[in-house]
PDB file of C-alpha atoms in Angstrom:
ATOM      1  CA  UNK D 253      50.948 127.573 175.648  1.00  0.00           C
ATOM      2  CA  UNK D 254      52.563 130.322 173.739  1.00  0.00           C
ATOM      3  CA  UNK D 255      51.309 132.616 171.511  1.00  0.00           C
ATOM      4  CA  UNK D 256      50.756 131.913 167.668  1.00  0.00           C
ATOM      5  CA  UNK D 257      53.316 134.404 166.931  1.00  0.00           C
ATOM      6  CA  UNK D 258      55.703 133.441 169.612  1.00  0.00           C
ATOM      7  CA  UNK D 259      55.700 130.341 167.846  1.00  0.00           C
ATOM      8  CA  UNK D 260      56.791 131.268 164.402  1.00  0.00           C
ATOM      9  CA  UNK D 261      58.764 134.318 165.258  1.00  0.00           C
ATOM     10  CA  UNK D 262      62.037 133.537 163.683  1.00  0.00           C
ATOM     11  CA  UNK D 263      61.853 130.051 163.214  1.00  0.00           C
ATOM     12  CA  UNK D 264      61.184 127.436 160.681  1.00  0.00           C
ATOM     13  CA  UNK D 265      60.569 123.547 161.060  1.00  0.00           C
ATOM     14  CA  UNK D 266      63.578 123.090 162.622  1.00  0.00           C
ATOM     15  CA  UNK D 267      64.002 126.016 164.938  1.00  0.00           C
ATOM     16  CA  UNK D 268      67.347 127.110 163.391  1.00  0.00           C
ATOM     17  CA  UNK D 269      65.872 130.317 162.388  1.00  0.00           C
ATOM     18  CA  UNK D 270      66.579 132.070 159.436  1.00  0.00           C
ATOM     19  CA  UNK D 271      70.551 132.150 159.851  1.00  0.00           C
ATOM     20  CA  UNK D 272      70.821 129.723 156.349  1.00  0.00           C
ATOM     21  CA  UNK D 273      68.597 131.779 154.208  1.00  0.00           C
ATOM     22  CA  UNK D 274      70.564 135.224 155.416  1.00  0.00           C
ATOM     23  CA  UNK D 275      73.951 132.924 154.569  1.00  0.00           C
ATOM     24  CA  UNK D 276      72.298 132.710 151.245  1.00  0.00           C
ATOM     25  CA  UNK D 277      71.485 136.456 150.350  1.00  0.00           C
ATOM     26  CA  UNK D 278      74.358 137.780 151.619  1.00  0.00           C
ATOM     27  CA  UNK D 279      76.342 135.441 149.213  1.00  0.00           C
ATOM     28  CA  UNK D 280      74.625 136.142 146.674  1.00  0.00           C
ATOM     29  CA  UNK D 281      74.988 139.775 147.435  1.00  0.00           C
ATOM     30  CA  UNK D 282      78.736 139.512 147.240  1.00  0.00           C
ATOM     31  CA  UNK D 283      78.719 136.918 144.333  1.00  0.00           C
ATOM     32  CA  UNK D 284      76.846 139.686 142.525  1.00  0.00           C
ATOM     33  CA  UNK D 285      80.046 142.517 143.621  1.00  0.00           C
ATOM     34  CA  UNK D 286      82.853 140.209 143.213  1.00  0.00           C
ATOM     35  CA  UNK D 287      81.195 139.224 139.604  1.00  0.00           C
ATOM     36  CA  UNK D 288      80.952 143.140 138.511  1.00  0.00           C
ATOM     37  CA  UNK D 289      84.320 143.649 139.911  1.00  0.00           C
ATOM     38  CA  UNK D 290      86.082 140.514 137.821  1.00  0.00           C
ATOM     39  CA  UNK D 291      84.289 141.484 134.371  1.00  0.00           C
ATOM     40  CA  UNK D 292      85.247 145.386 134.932  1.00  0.00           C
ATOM     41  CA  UNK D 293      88.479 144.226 135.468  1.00  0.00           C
ATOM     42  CA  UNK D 294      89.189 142.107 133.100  1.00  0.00           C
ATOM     43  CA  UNK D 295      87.703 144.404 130.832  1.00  0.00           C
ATOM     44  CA  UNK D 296      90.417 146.880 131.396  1.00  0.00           C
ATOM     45  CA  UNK D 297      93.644 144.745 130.703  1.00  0.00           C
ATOM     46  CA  UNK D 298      95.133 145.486 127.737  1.00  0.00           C
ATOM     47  CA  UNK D 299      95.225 142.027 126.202  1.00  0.00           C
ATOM     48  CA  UNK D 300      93.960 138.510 127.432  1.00  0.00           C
ATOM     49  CA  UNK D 301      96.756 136.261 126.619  1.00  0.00           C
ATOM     50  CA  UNK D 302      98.307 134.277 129.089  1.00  0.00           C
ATOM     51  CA  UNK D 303     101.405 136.158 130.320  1.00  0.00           C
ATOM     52  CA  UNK D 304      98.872 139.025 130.713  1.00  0.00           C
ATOM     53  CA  UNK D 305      96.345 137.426 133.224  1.00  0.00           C
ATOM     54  CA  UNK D 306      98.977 135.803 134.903  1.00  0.00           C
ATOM     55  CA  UNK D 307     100.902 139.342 135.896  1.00  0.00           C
ATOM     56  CA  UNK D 308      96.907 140.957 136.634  1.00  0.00           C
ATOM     57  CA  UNK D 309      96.496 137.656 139.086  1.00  0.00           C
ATOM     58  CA  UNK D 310     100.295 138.340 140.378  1.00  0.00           C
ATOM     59  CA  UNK D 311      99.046 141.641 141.897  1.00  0.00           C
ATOM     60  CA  UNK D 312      97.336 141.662 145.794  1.00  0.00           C
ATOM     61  CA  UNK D 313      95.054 144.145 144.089  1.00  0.00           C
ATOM     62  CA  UNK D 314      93.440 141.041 142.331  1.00  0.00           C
ATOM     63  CA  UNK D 315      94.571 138.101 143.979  1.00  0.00           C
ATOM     64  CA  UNK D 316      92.738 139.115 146.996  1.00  0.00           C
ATOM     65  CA  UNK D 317      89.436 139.812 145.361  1.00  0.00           C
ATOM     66  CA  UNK D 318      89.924 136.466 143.462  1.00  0.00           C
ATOM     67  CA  UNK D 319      90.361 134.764 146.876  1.00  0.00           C
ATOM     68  CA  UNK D 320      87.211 136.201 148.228  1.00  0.00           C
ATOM     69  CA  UNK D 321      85.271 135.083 144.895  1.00  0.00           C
ATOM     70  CA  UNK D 322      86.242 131.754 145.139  1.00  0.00           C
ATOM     71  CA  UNK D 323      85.168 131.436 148.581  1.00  0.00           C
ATOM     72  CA  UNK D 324      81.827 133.307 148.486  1.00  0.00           C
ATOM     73  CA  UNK D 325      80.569 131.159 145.336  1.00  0.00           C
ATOM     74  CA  UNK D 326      81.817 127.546 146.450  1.00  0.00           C
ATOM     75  CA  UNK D 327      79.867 128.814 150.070  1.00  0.00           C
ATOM     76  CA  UNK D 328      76.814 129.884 147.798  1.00  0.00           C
ATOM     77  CA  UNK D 329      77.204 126.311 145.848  1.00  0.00           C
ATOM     78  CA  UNK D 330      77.188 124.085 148.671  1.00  0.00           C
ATOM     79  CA  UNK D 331      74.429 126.198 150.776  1.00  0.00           C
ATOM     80  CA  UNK D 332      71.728 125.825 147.768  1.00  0.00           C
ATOM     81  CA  UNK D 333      72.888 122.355 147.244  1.00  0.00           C
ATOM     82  CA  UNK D 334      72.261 121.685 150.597  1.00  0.00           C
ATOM     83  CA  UNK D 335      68.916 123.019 150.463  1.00  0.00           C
ATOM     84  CA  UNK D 336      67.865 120.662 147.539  1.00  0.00           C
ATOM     85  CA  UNK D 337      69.730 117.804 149.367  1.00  0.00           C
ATOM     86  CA  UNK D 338      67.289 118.293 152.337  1.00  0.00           C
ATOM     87  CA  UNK D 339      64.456 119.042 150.452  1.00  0.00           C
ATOM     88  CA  UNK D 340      64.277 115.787 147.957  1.00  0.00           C
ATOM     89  CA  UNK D 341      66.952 113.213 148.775  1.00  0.00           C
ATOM     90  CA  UNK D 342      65.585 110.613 150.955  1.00  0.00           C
ATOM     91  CA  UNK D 343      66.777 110.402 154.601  1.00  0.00           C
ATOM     92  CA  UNK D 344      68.844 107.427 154.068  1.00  0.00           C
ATOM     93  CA  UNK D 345      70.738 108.781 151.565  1.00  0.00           C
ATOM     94  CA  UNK D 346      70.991 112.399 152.836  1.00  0.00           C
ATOM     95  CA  UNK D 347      73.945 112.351 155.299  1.00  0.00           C
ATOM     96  CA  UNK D 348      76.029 110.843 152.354  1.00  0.00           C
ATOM     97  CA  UNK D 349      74.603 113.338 150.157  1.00  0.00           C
ATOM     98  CA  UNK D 350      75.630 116.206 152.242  1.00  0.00           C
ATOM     99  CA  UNK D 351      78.861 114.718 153.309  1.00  0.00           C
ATOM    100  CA  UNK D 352      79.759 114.449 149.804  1.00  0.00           C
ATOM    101  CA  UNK D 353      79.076 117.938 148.642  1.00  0.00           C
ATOM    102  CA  UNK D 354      81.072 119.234 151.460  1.00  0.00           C
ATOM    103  CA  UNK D 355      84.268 117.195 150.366  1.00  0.00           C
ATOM    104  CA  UNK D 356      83.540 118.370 146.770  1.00  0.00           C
ATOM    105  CA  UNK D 357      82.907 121.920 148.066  1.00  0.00           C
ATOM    106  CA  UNK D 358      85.992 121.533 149.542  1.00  0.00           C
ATOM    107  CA  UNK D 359      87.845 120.050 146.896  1.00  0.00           C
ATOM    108  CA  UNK D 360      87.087 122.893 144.312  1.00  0.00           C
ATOM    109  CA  UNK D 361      87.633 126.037 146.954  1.00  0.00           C
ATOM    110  CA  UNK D 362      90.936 124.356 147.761  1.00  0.00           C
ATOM    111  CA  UNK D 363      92.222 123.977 144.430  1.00  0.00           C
ATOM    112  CA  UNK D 364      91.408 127.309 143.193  1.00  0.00           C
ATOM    113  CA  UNK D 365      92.657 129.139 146.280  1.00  0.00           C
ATOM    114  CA  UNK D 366      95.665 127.226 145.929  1.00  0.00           C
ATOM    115  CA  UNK D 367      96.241 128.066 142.185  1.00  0.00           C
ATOM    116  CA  UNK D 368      95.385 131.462 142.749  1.00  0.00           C
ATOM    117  CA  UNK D 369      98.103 131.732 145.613  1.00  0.00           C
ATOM    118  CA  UNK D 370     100.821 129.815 143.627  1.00  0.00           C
ATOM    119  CA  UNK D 371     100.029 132.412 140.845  1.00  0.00           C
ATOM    120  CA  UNK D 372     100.317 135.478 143.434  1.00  0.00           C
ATOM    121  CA  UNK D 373     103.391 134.686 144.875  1.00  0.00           C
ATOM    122  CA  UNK D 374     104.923 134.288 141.479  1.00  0.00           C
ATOM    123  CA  UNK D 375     105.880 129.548 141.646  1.00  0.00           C
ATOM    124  CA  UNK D 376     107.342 129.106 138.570  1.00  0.00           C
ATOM    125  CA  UNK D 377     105.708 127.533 135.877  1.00  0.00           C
TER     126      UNK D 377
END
């Protein structure tokens, strides 16, 4: 027998601890950074046509930042999904569920890193 706090210290129903949840805030914590970053910035450029946005994305300066965007919200994305995939999808269906959303997950973060990249190092249109 252990102690009633020895039992929950740390973990939930299934003893993973809270290493999801953190996942979650600090995600959110850099969605909310990269976000403030992207609007100041794109703020600042002197026009918003396309030749313009295209020579801002061309720079490391921004392409990097964009990189780390994309990843931190398509992480964020599938992590909540996940959560409501667990929480209300029935177990039959919930492997397929969550093998699904990490193929789209996957899908989206690999298009946009790849446009981003073909943008940075300059592929012709």
């Amino acid at each position: 027998m252990s102690t009633e706090l020895g039992r929950v210290r740390g973990y939930g129903s299934a003893h993973e601890g809270v290493h999801h949840w953190w996942h979650q805030k600090l995600t959110a914590g850099t969605n909310l950074l990269l976000m403030v970053w992207l609007l100041a910035s794109l703020a600042m450029l002197p026009a918003y046509d396309f030749a313009t946005v295209r020579l801002w994305l061309g720079s490391a300066w921004a392409a990097i930042p964009m990189l780390l965007l994309v990843v931190s919200v398509v992480y964020h994305f599938r992590l909540g999904l996940q959560v409501a995939i667990e929480d209300y999808a029935r177990m039959q269906s919930r492997f397929v569920a969550i093998v699904l959303l990490n193929v789209y997950a996957a899908a989206i973060a690999g298009v946009a890193i790849f446009s981003i990249l073909k943008i940075a190092f300059g592929a012709a249109q």
